[in-house]
Coordinates of C-alpha atoms in Angstrom, one line a residue:
M1 CA -27.3 -4.1 -12.5
S2 CA -28.7 -5.1 -15.6
T3 CA -26.7 -8.0 -17.4
R4 CA -25.9 -8.1 -20.7
A5 CA -28.6 -10.3 -21.8
D6 CA -31.2 -8.1 -20.3
V7 CA -30.1 -4.9 -22.1
E8 CA -29.5 -6.8 -25.4
M9 CA -33.1 -7.5 -25.1
R10 CA -34.1 -4.0 -25.5
K11 CA -31.8 -3.3 -28.2
T12 CA -31.6 -4.6 -31.6
G13 CA -30.1 -4.0 -35.1
A14 CA -27.8 -1.0 -35.7
A15 CA -28.5 0.5 -32.2
L16 CA -27.1 -2.5 -30.6
L17 CA -24.1 -2.2 -32.7
E18 CA -23.8 1.7 -31.8
D19 CA -23.5 0.7 -28.0
P20 CA -19.9 0.2 -27.1
L21 CA -21.0 -1.6 -23.7
L22 CA -23.1 -4.1 -25.5
N23 CA -21.4 -4.3 -29.1
K24 CA -19.7 -7.6 -29.9
G25 CA -18.9 -6.8 -33.6
T26 CA -17.9 -9.7 -35.8
A27 CA -18.1 -12.0 -32.5
F28 CA -22.0 -12.0 -32.5
S29 CA -22.9 -15.6 -33.1
L30 CA -25.2 -16.6 -36.1
E31 CA -28.2 -17.3 -33.6
E32 CA -27.5 -14.0 -32.0
R33 CA -27.3 -12.2 -35.4
Q34 CA -30.8 -13.6 -36.3
K35 CA -32.4 -13.2 -32.9
L36 CA -31.0 -9.4 -32.7
R37 CA -31.6 -8.3 -36.4
L38 CA -28.1 -8.2 -37.1
T39 CA -28.3 -10.5 -40.1
G40 CA -26.5 -8.6 -43.0
L41 CA -25.4 -5.9 -40.9
L42 CA -21.9 -7.7 -40.2
P43 CA -19.5 -9.4 -42.4
P44 CA -20.5 -13.2 -42.5
H45 CA -17.4 -14.6 -40.5
V46 CA -17.9 -15.1 -36.7
D47 CA -14.8 -14.0 -34.8
S48 CA -13.6 -15.2 -31.6
L49 CA -12.7 -12.4 -29.0
D50 CA -8.9 -13.7 -29.4
E51 CA -9.1 -13.2 -33.2
Q52 CA -10.5 -9.6 -32.6
V53 CA -7.8 -8.6 -30.3
D54 CA -5.3 -10.1 -32.7
R55 CA -6.5 -8.0 -35.4
A56 CA -7.0 -4.9 -33.0
Y57 CA -3.5 -5.3 -32.2
E58 CA -2.0 -5.4 -35.6
A59 CA -3.9 -2.2 -36.4
F60 CA -2.6 -0.5 -33.4
C61 CA 0.9 -1.2 -34.5
D62 CA 0.3 0.0 -37.6
E63 CA -0.4 3.7 -36.1
P64 CA 2.7 5.8 -36.5
T65 CA 2.7 8.0 -33.5
D66 CA 1.6 7.6 -29.9
L67 CA -1.1 10.1 -30.4
E68 CA -2.3 8.1 -33.3
K69 CA -2.2 5.2 -31.1
H70 CA -4.2 6.9 -28.5
I71 CA -6.9 8.1 -31.0
Y72 CA -7.0 4.3 -32.2
L73 CA -7.5 3.1 -28.7
R74 CA -10.1 5.7 -27.8
G75 CA -12.0 4.8 -30.8
L76 CA -11.9 1.1 -30.2
Q77 CA -13.4 2.1 -26.5
D78 CA -16.2 4.0 -28.1
E79 CA -16.9 0.9 -30.5
N80 CA -16.6 -2.1 -28.3
E81 CA -15.6 -1.6 -24.6
T82 CA -15.0 -5.5 -24.1
L83 CA -12.7 -5.8 -26.8
F84 CA -10.7 -2.4 -25.8
Y85 CA -10.2 -4.0 -22.5
R86 CA -9.2 -7.4 -23.3
L87 CA -6.4 -5.6 -25.8
L88 CA -5.4 -3.6 -22.9
L89 CA -5.0 -6.6 -20.5
G90 CA -2.7 -8.1 -22.9
H91 CA -0.5 -5.6 -23.5
V92 CA -0.7 -3.5 -20.4
D93 CA 3.0 -2.4 -20.0
E94 CA 2.8 -1.2 -23.7
M95 CA -0.7 0.4 -23.9
M96 CA -1.2 1.9 -20.2
P97 CA 0.8 5.2 -21.2
L98 CA -1.0 5.5 -24.4
V99 CA -4.3 5.4 -22.8
Y100 CA -2.9 7.6 -19.8
T101 CA 0.3 9.4 -18.9
P102 CA 2.2 10.8 -20.6
V103 CA 0.1 10.6 -23.8
V104 CA -3.0 11.7 -22.5
G105 CA -1.4 15.1 -22.0
E106 CA -0.9 15.9 -25.8
A107 CA -4.4 14.3 -26.2
C108 CA -5.9 16.8 -23.9
Q109 CA -4.0 19.6 -25.5
Q110 CA -5.5 18.5 -29.1
F111 CA -8.8 17.4 -27.5
S112 CA -10.8 19.5 -29.9
E113 CA -9.1 18.4 -32.9
I114 CA -9.2 14.8 -32.1
Y115 CA -12.9 14.7 -30.8
R116 CA -15.0 12.2 -32.5
R117 CA -17.9 11.1 -30.5
P118 CA -19.7 11.8 -27.1
R119 CA -18.5 10.0 -23.7
G120 CA -19.3 11.3 -20.3
V121 CA -21.3 14.2 -19.2
F122 CA -19.8 18.0 -19.7
V123 CA -21.6 20.4 -17.4
A124 CA -20.9 24.1 -18.6
Y125 CA -21.3 26.7 -16.6
P126 CA -24.2 28.5 -18.6
N127 CA -26.2 25.2 -17.7
L128 CA -26.1 25.9 -14.0
D129 CA -29.7 25.4 -13.6
Q130 CA -29.9 22.3 -15.6
I131 CA -27.3 20.1 -13.7
D132 CA -30.0 18.1 -12.2
D133 CA -31.2 17.4 -15.8
I134 CA -28.0 16.7 -17.3
L135 CA -27.2 13.8 -14.8
S136 CA -30.6 12.5 -15.2
H137 CA -29.7 11.7 -19.0
V138 CA -27.4 9.0 -17.8
E139 CA -29.7 6.0 -17.5
R140 CA -27.7 3.7 -15.6
E141 CA -26.4 3.0 -12.2
I142 CA -23.1 4.7 -11.5
D143 CA -20.6 3.5 -9.0
V144 CA -17.7 5.8 -9.8
I145 CA -17.2 9.4 -11.1
V146 CA -14.1 11.1 -12.1
V147 CA -14.6 14.9 -12.4
T148 CA -12.1 17.6 -13.4
D149 CA -12.6 21.3 -14.0
G150 CA -9.6 21.2 -16.6
E151 CA -7.5 24.1 -14.8
R152 CA -4.4 22.0 -14.0
I153 CA -4.0 19.1 -16.5
L154 CA -1.0 17.2 -15.6
G155 CA 1.9 19.7 -15.7
L156 CA 0.3 21.4 -18.7
G157 CA -2.0 24.0 -17.0
D158 CA -5.4 25.0 -18.2
Q159 CA -6.9 23.2 -21.0
G160 CA -10.6 23.9 -20.4
A161 CA -12.7 21.4 -21.9
G162 CA -9.7 19.2 -23.2
G163 CA -9.5 18.4 -19.6
M164 CA -12.0 15.8 -20.3
G165 CA -9.4 13.3 -21.7
I166 CA -8.2 12.9 -18.0
P167 CA -11.6 11.6 -16.6
I168 CA -11.9 9.5 -19.7
G169 CA -8.3 7.9 -19.2
K170 CA -8.7 7.8 -15.4
L171 CA -11.9 5.5 -15.4
S172 CA -10.4 3.5 -18.3
L173 CA -7.8 2.6 -15.6
Y174 CA -10.4 2.0 -13.1
S175 CA -11.8 -0.9 -15.3
L176 CA -8.4 -2.0 -16.6
C177 CA -6.8 -2.2 -13.3
G178 CA -9.2 -2.2 -10.8
G179 CA -12.0 -4.4 -12.4
I180 CA -14.8 -1.7 -12.1
H181 CA -17.3 -2.4 -14.8
P182 CA -17.1 0.3 -17.5
A183 CA -21.2 0.7 -17.5
R184 CA -20.9 1.7 -14.1
T185 CA -18.5 4.8 -14.4
L186 CA -18.9 8.2 -15.7
P187 CA -16.3 10.8 -16.8
V188 CA -17.4 14.5 -16.0
Q189 CA -16.2 17.8 -17.2
L190 CA -17.2 20.8 -15.2
D191 CA -16.5 23.6 -18.1
L192 CA -16.3 27.0 -16.3
G193 CA -14.6 28.6 -18.9
T194 CA -10.5 28.7 -19.5
N195 CA -8.0 31.3 -19.0
N196 CA -5.7 29.6 -21.8
R197 CA -6.2 32.1 -24.7
E198 CA -4.6 29.7 -27.2
R199 CA -7.9 27.5 -26.5
I200 CA -10.6 30.6 -26.5
D201 CA -8.8 31.8 -29.8
D202 CA -9.0 28.4 -31.8
P203 CA -11.8 28.2 -33.9
R204 CA -12.2 24.6 -33.2
Y205 CA -12.3 24.8 -29.6
I206 CA -15.3 22.8 -28.3
G207 CA -15.5 24.2 -25.0
W208 CA -17.2 27.2 -23.4
R209 CA -15.3 30.2 -24.8
H210 CA -15.3 32.4 -21.7
E211 CA -12.7 33.6 -19.0
R212 CA -12.7 31.2 -16.1
I213 CA -15.4 31.7 -13.3
R214 CA -13.9 32.5 -9.9
G215 CA -14.9 33.1 -6.4
E216 CA -18.3 32.7 -5.1
Q217 CA -19.9 31.9 -8.3
Y218 CA -17.2 28.9 -9.0
D219 CA -18.3 27.6 -5.3
A220 CA -21.9 27.9 -6.0
F221 CA -21.7 26.1 -9.2
V222 CA -19.6 23.1 -7.7
E223 CA -22.4 22.9 -4.7
R224 CA -25.0 22.6 -7.3
F225 CA -23.1 19.6 -9.1
V226 CA -22.3 17.9 -5.7
E227 CA -25.9 18.2 -4.8
A228 CA -27.0 16.6 -8.1
V229 CA -24.8 13.9 -7.7
A230 CA -25.8 13.0 -4.2
K231 CA -29.4 13.2 -5.2
R232 CA -28.7 10.9 -8.5
F233 CA -26.3 8.8 -7.3
P234 CA -26.3 8.7 -3.4
R235 CA -23.7 5.8 -3.0
V236 CA -21.2 7.0 -5.7
L237 CA -17.5 7.2 -5.4
L238 CA -16.7 10.8 -6.5
Q239 CA -13.0 11.5 -7.4
W240 CA -11.6 15.1 -8.0
E241 CA -9.0 15.4 -10.6
D242 CA -6.8 17.9 -12.0
F243 CA -8.2 21.0 -10.3
A244 CA -5.9 24.0 -9.4
S245 CA -4.0 23.7 -6.0
V246 CA -6.0 26.5 -4.6
D247 CA -9.3 24.9 -5.2
A248 CA -8.4 21.2 -4.6
E249 CA -7.6 21.3 -0.9
R250 CA -10.5 23.2 -0.3
I251 CA -13.1 21.5 -2.1
L252 CA -11.8 18.0 -0.6
A253 CA -12.0 19.7 3.0
K254 CA -15.6 20.8 2.2
Y255 CA -17.0 17.6 0.7
R256 CA -15.0 14.8 2.3
D257 CA -17.6 14.3 5.1
R258 CA -20.7 14.8 3.0
L259 CA -20.2 11.9 0.5
C260 CA -17.7 9.1 -0.6
T261 CA -14.9 11.3 -2.2
F262 CA -11.1 11.7 -2.7
N263 CA -8.8 14.0 -4.6
D264 CA -6.3 11.5 -6.5
D265 CA -3.7 14.3 -7.0
I266 CA -3.7 14.9 -3.3
Q267 CA -4.4 11.6 -1.8
G268 CA -3.5 8.9 -4.5
T269 CA -0.1 10.6 -5.4
A270 CA 0.6 10.6 -1.8
A271 CA -0.3 7.0 -1.3
V272 CA 1.7 5.5 -4.2
T273 CA 4.7 7.7 -3.2
S274 CA 4.5 6.6 0.4
G275 CA 4.1 2.9 -0.5
A276 CA 7.3 3.3 -2.9
V277 CA 9.4 5.4 -0.4
W278 CA 8.4 2.9 2.1
A279 CA 9.5 0.1 -0.1
A280 CA 12.8 1.8 -0.9
V281 CA 13.8 2.5 2.4
E282 CA 13.4 -1.3 3.5
A283 CA 14.9 -2.4 0.3
V284 CA 18.3 -0.7 1.3
G285 CA 17.8 -1.8 4.9
G286 CA 16.8 1.1 6.5
Q287 CA 13.5 2.2 8.5
L288 CA 11.2 4.8 7.6
S289 CA 11.3 6.0 11.1
D290 CA 15.1 6.9 10.4
Q291 CA 14.7 8.9 7.3
R292 CA 15.3 12.9 6.7
I293 CA 12.9 13.7 3.8
L294 CA 12.8 16.5 1.6
M295 CA 9.7 17.6 -0.5
L296 CA 10.8 20.1 -3.5
G297 CA 7.3 21.6 -4.3
A298 CA 4.6 22.6 -2.0
G299 CA 1.5 22.4 -4.4
S300 CA -1.6 20.1 -3.8
A301 CA 0.7 16.9 -4.7
G302 CA 3.6 17.9 -2.7
V303 CA 1.5 18.8 0.3
G304 CA -0.2 15.7 0.2
I305 CA 2.7 13.5 -0.2
T306 CA 4.3 15.0 2.8
K307 CA 1.0 14.7 5.0
Q308 CA 0.8 10.8 3.9
L309 CA 4.6 10.3 4.6
I310 CA 4.1 11.7 8.3
S311 CA 1.0 9.5 8.8
S312 CA 3.1 6.6 7.4
M313 CA 6.1 7.4 9.6
I314 CA 3.6 7.8 12.7
A315 CA 2.2 4.3 11.8
D316 CA 5.6 2.8 11.9
G317 CA 5.9 4.0 15.4
V318 CA 7.3 7.6 15.5
A319 CA 5.8 10.3 17.6
E320 CA 4.0 12.9 15.6
A321 CA 6.3 15.8 16.7
E322 CA 9.3 13.7 15.7
A323 CA 8.0 12.7 12.5
R324 CA 7.3 16.2 11.3
R325 CA 11.0 17.3 12.4
R326 CA 12.1 14.9 9.7
F327 CA 10.3 16.7 6.9
F328 CA 11.7 19.8 5.1
V329 CA 9.3 21.2 2.5
V330 CA 10.8 23.8 -0.2
D331 CA 8.6 25.8 -2.5
Q332 CA 9.8 28.6 -4.8
N333 CA 10.9 30.7 -2.2
G334 CA 12.9 28.2 -0.1
L335 CA 12.2 26.4 3.1
L336 CA 9.0 26.3 4.8
H337 CA 9.7 27.5 8.5
D338 CA 7.5 29.1 10.9
Q339 CA 9.2 32.9 10.6
R340 CA 7.6 33.2 7.1
T341 CA 4.7 35.3 6.8
D342 CA 3.6 34.4 3.3
L343 CA 2.6 30.7 4.3
D344 CA -1.2 29.8 4.4
D345 CA -2.5 27.8 7.1
L346 CA -2.1 24.5 5.6
L347 CA 1.8 25.1 4.9
K348 CA 2.2 26.5 8.3
T349 CA 1.4 23.1 9.6
L350 CA 4.5 21.5 7.6
A351 CA 6.7 24.5 8.5
Q352 CA 10.1 23.7 10.3
P353 CA 10.5 25.9 13.6
V354 CA 13.4 28.2 13.2
S355 CA 14.8 27.0 16.4
E356 CA 15.3 23.6 14.6
L357 CA 17.6 25.3 12.1
A358 CA 20.1 26.3 14.7
G359 CA 23.7 25.6 13.6
W360 CA 23.0 25.6 9.7
D361 CA 25.7 27.3 7.7
C362 CA 23.4 29.9 6.3
D363 CA 21.6 32.9 8.1
V364 CA 18.1 32.1 8.4
S365 CA 17.0 35.4 10.0
A366 CA 18.6 37.0 6.6
A367 CA 16.9 34.8 3.9
T368 CA 15.0 31.8 3.7
P369 CA 17.2 28.7 3.2
S370 CA 17.3 27.7 -0.6
F371 CA 16.8 24.2 -1.7
A372 CA 20.9 23.8 -2.1
D373 CA 21.0 25.3 1.6
V374 CA 18.7 22.5 2.9
V375 CA 20.2 19.9 1.3
R376 CA 23.8 20.6 2.5
N377 CA 22.3 21.4 5.9
A378 CA 19.5 18.9 6.5
K379 CA 21.4 16.0 4.8
P380 CA 18.3 14.2 3.5
T381 CA 18.1 10.4 2.9
V382 CA 15.2 11.0 0.5
L383 CA 14.3 13.5 -2.1
I384 CA 11.1 13.9 -3.7
G385 CA 10.1 16.4 -6.6
A386 CA 6.8 17.6 -7.5
T387 CA 7.4 21.1 -9.0
G388 CA 6.5 20.4 -12.5
H389 CA 9.5 22.0 -13.7
A390 CA 12.4 20.1 -15.7
G391 CA 15.8 20.2 -14.2
A392 CA 14.7 21.3 -10.9
F393 CA 17.4 18.7 -9.4
P394 CA 20.6 20.1 -10.6
E395 CA 23.8 17.9 -10.6
A396 CA 25.5 19.7 -7.8
V397 CA 22.8 19.5 -5.4
I398 CA 22.4 15.9 -6.3
R399 CA 25.9 15.1 -5.6
E400 CA 25.7 17.1 -2.4
M401 CA 23.0 14.7 -1.0
A402 CA 25.1 11.6 -2.3
K403 CA 27.8 12.8 0.3
H404 CA 25.7 12.1 3.2
T405 CA 23.7 9.0 2.4
P406 CA 25.1 5.5 1.1
R407 CA 21.6 4.7 -1.0
P408 CA 19.9 8.2 -1.7
I409 CA 16.4 7.6 -2.5
I410 CA 15.3 10.2 -5.2
F411 CA 12.0 10.5 -6.7
P412 CA 11.4 13.1 -9.7
L413 CA 7.6 12.8 -9.5
S414 CA 6.5 15.7 -12.3
N415 CA 5.0 14.7 -15.6
P416 CA 4.6 14.6 -18.3
T417 CA 8.3 13.1 -18.9
S418 CA 9.2 16.5 -20.2
R419 CA 8.6 18.0 -16.9
A420 CA 10.6 15.5 -14.9
E421 CA 13.1 17.2 -12.2
A422 CA 15.8 15.0 -13.5
Q423 CA 16.6 12.1 -15.9
P424 CA 17.2 8.9 -14.2
A425 CA 20.3 8.3 -16.2
D426 CA 21.6 11.7 -15.0
L427 CA 20.9 10.6 -11.3
L428 CA 22.5 7.5 -11.4
Q429 CA 25.7 9.4 -13.2
W430 CA 26.0 11.8 -10.5
T431 CA 25.4 9.4 -7.5
D432 CA 27.8 7.0 -9.0
G433 CA 25.1 4.3 -9.3
R434 CA 23.7 4.3 -5.9
A435 CA 20.6 6.2 -6.3
V436 CA 17.3 4.4 -5.8
I437 CA 15.1 5.9 -8.4
A438 CA 11.1 6.1 -8.9
T439 CA 9.7 8.6 -11.6
G440 CA 6.2 10.1 -12.0
S441 CA 6.5 9.1 -15.9
P442 CA 7.4 5.9 -17.4
F443 CA 11.3 5.6 -18.3
A444 CA 13.2 2.7 -19.7
P445 CA 15.7 0.8 -17.6
V446 CA 18.8 2.6 -17.7
E447 CA 22.2 0.8 -17.9
Y448 CA 25.0 1.9 -15.4
E449 CA 28.5 0.3 -15.4
G450 CA 27.2 -3.3 -16.6
R451 CA 24.1 -3.2 -14.2
T452 CA 20.4 -2.6 -15.3
H453 CA 18.4 -0.3 -13.3
V454 CA 14.8 -0.6 -13.3
I455 CA 13.2 2.6 -12.9
A456 CA 9.7 2.3 -11.1
Q457 CA 6.9 4.6 -12.1
C458 CA 5.0 6.2 -9.1
N459 CA 1.8 5.8 -11.2
N460 CA -1.4 6.4 -9.4
C461 CA -3.1 3.4 -10.9
Y462 CA -1.5 1.3 -8.2
I463 CA -3.8 3.1 -5.8
F464 CA -6.9 4.5 -7.3
P465 CA -8.4 1.5 -9.1
A466 CA -7.7 -0.5 -5.8
M467 CA -9.4 2.2 -3.7
G468 CA -12.4 2.0 -5.7
L469 CA -12.5 -1.7 -5.8
G470 CA -12.3 -1.8 -1.8
I471 CA -14.6 1.0 -1.3
L472 CA -17.3 -1.0 -3.7
A473 CA -16.8 -4.4 -1.9
A474 CA -17.0 -2.8 1.4
G475 CA -19.8 -0.4 0.7
A476 CA -17.9 2.3 2.4
S477 CA -19.8 5.6 3.0
R478 CA -16.9 7.7 3.1
V479 CA -13.1 7.8 2.1
T480 CA -10.9 8.2 5.5
D481 CA -7.3 9.0 5.6
G482 CA -6.7 5.5 7.3
M483 CA -7.9 3.9 3.9
F484 CA -4.8 5.6 1.9
V485 CA -2.2 4.7 4.7
A486 CA -3.5 1.0 4.5
A487 CA -3.3 1.4 0.5
A488 CA 0.4 2.5 0.9
A489 CA 1.4 -0.2 3.3
A490 CA -0.3 -2.7 1.3
L491 CA 1.5 -1.5 -1.9
R492 CA 4.5 -1.7 -0.2
E493 CA 4.1 -5.3 0.8
C494 CA 3.9 -6.1 -3.0
S495 CA 7.2 -4.6 -3.8
P496 CA 9.4 -6.9 -5.7
A497 CA 12.3 -4.9 -4.2
L498 CA 11.9 -6.3 -0.6
S499 CA 13.0 -9.9 -2.0
D500 CA 15.3 -8.8 -4.7
P501 CA 17.1 -5.5 -4.5
R502 CA 17.9 -5.3 -8.1
A503 CA 14.2 -5.4 -8.9
S504 CA 11.6 -2.5 -9.2
L505 CA 10.3 -1.0 -6.2
L506 CA 6.8 -1.6 -7.6
P507 CA 4.9 -4.3 -8.8
P508 CA 4.9 -4.9 -12.7
L509 CA 1.9 -3.7 -14.5
N510 CA 1.1 -6.7 -16.1
K511 CA 0.2 -8.3 -12.4
I512 CA -1.8 -5.2 -11.8
R513 CA -5.1 -6.8 -11.1
D514 CA -3.3 -9.2 -8.4
T515 CA -2.0 -5.8 -7.1
A516 CA -5.6 -4.4 -7.0
R517 CA -7.1 -7.2 -5.2
H518 CA -4.5 -7.0 -2.4
I519 CA -4.5 -3.2 -2.1
G520 CA -8.5 -3.4 -2.4
L521 CA -8.7 -5.8 0.4
A522 CA -6.7 -4.0 2.7
V523 CA -8.5 -0.6 2.0
A524 CA -11.9 -2.5 2.7
K525 CA -10.9 -3.9 5.8
Q526 CA -9.7 -0.4 6.8
A527 CA -12.9 1.1 5.9
L528 CA -14.5 -1.4 8.5
Q529 CA -12.1 -0.5 11.2
D530 CA -13.0 3.0 10.5
G531 CA -16.7 2.5 11.0
V532 CA -17.5 3.8 7.6
A533 CA -18.8 0.4 6.3
N534 CA -20.9 -2.3 7.7
A535 CA -19.2 -5.2 9.6
C536 CA -18.7 -8.5 7.9
S537 CA -15.7 -11.2 7.6
E538 CA -12.4 -10.7 6.0
Q539 CA -13.5 -13.7 3.9
Q540 CA -16.8 -12.0 2.8
L541 CA -14.7 -9.1 2.0
A542 CA -12.4 -11.0 -0.2
E543 CA -15.5 -12.6 -1.9
R544 CA -16.8 -9.2 -2.5
I545 CA -13.6 -8.2 -4.2
E546 CA -13.9 -11.1 -6.5
Q547 CA -17.5 -10.4 -7.3
T548 CA -16.7 -6.6 -7.9
M549 CA -14.1 -7.2 -10.5
W550 CA -15.3 -7.4 -14.0
T551 CA -13.4 -9.4 -16.6
P552 CA -13.8 -8.5 -20.4
Q553 CA -15.7 -11.4 -22.0
Y554 CA -18.4 -11.8 -24.1

């Protein structure tokens, strides 16, 4: 990879100031200004990076709304990436929700209105025959691509070209949390149209104004894109993001053995949730192998979480058949069981045998057991929500759950915040303060009867940047299921709650790079164990982790 000095020799003057990967702004020294034809193009005072950070933080604080703060940070990123990331590293807790969830959702909805300058690559369906040429415009080495088609943006649905805000935000976290150099990342938006009439009818909409392409045409377009990526960037890590559930599983299954790839909605969400559940169980003195787990929601996230937790339970010593009996998945029609005729092949693998429901106080043959029926009869110790619907955990059901377990573990994971299945304060009220809670979006600590309850956020930022770090350090050619199990186990090991039950289930965000190192090393070691990376010692892997991690400095 070219160093900053190498590239600066080729760029001078205004062109250098326009390159956010190279621009130092007022921190260019007097000697650099003379050498690089910058004299007179900058104010005379030479700032240190710390002085620039202080000025940038003051400007950030002056912005009146969260969206305006997001816009300010995006503008700074497009002007000076080193300053952007140094600022974020000093204020991770405050700024991560503004760079990514939940504020990125609003930014995607208003993407056309707040669009300022290009970042990444837009690959639109009318350019089907030009995909290879489009990728050739990227004249640098790329290690990580995040790609979306914009159809299922968080819990907000089809945002079309506005979905580009997700790959941009996601890759910002690869660099912030995992230390992946921003010059080696590429956000990609596959614009296959949108079925969001509000977007199509908006005169300011910047995407392709067409109904979504479906079926064979969609698949052929994705295939052409993958072929072009494999040709241009043969060792790249390709992350799929916010595709509709109907496409997400299918695309992952099709390409996971052809290139180094994963789907964060399915596998990343699953790993962080698995790690947090595992930590919660141990923090209250239990064993993962003894839990009864109810998953409300059978979309890509819910299915991925269930499969990951089954794998984690098996890794904890439980036979597969027994592990599967401990999971109850409920969709909009009720419990998944083997007598339902409306389940696809994937959901059938998560269905309970009806024979296991004998003795339940509901007539399974007459009607599919409801969410409330399952809570009453299965007596879950762990409840996870991935529905996208606010209020999906009603008070009566939570109180019923709390009757049967001393420390109910409850994870309302849907985001943004407005879509959470329940509010943490309500969950504590309904369980008399006994609930162990993690959420999908950030929530402030909750006071209940004199005790402060820290609400952990099951943020995928604990997993996907560390996955990228471990994959790059190991030189992995594929992403295996075992690597995600290893990531979940390593995240569990980082839980503050294991040493202090009153602490958060997940590590503090201001230590996110330390967490990424620990998880990244576990992922790299598992890649070697799974035979998808060349053999080397653990010491060599640890050294590669440090060499791979980029620090924002001039």
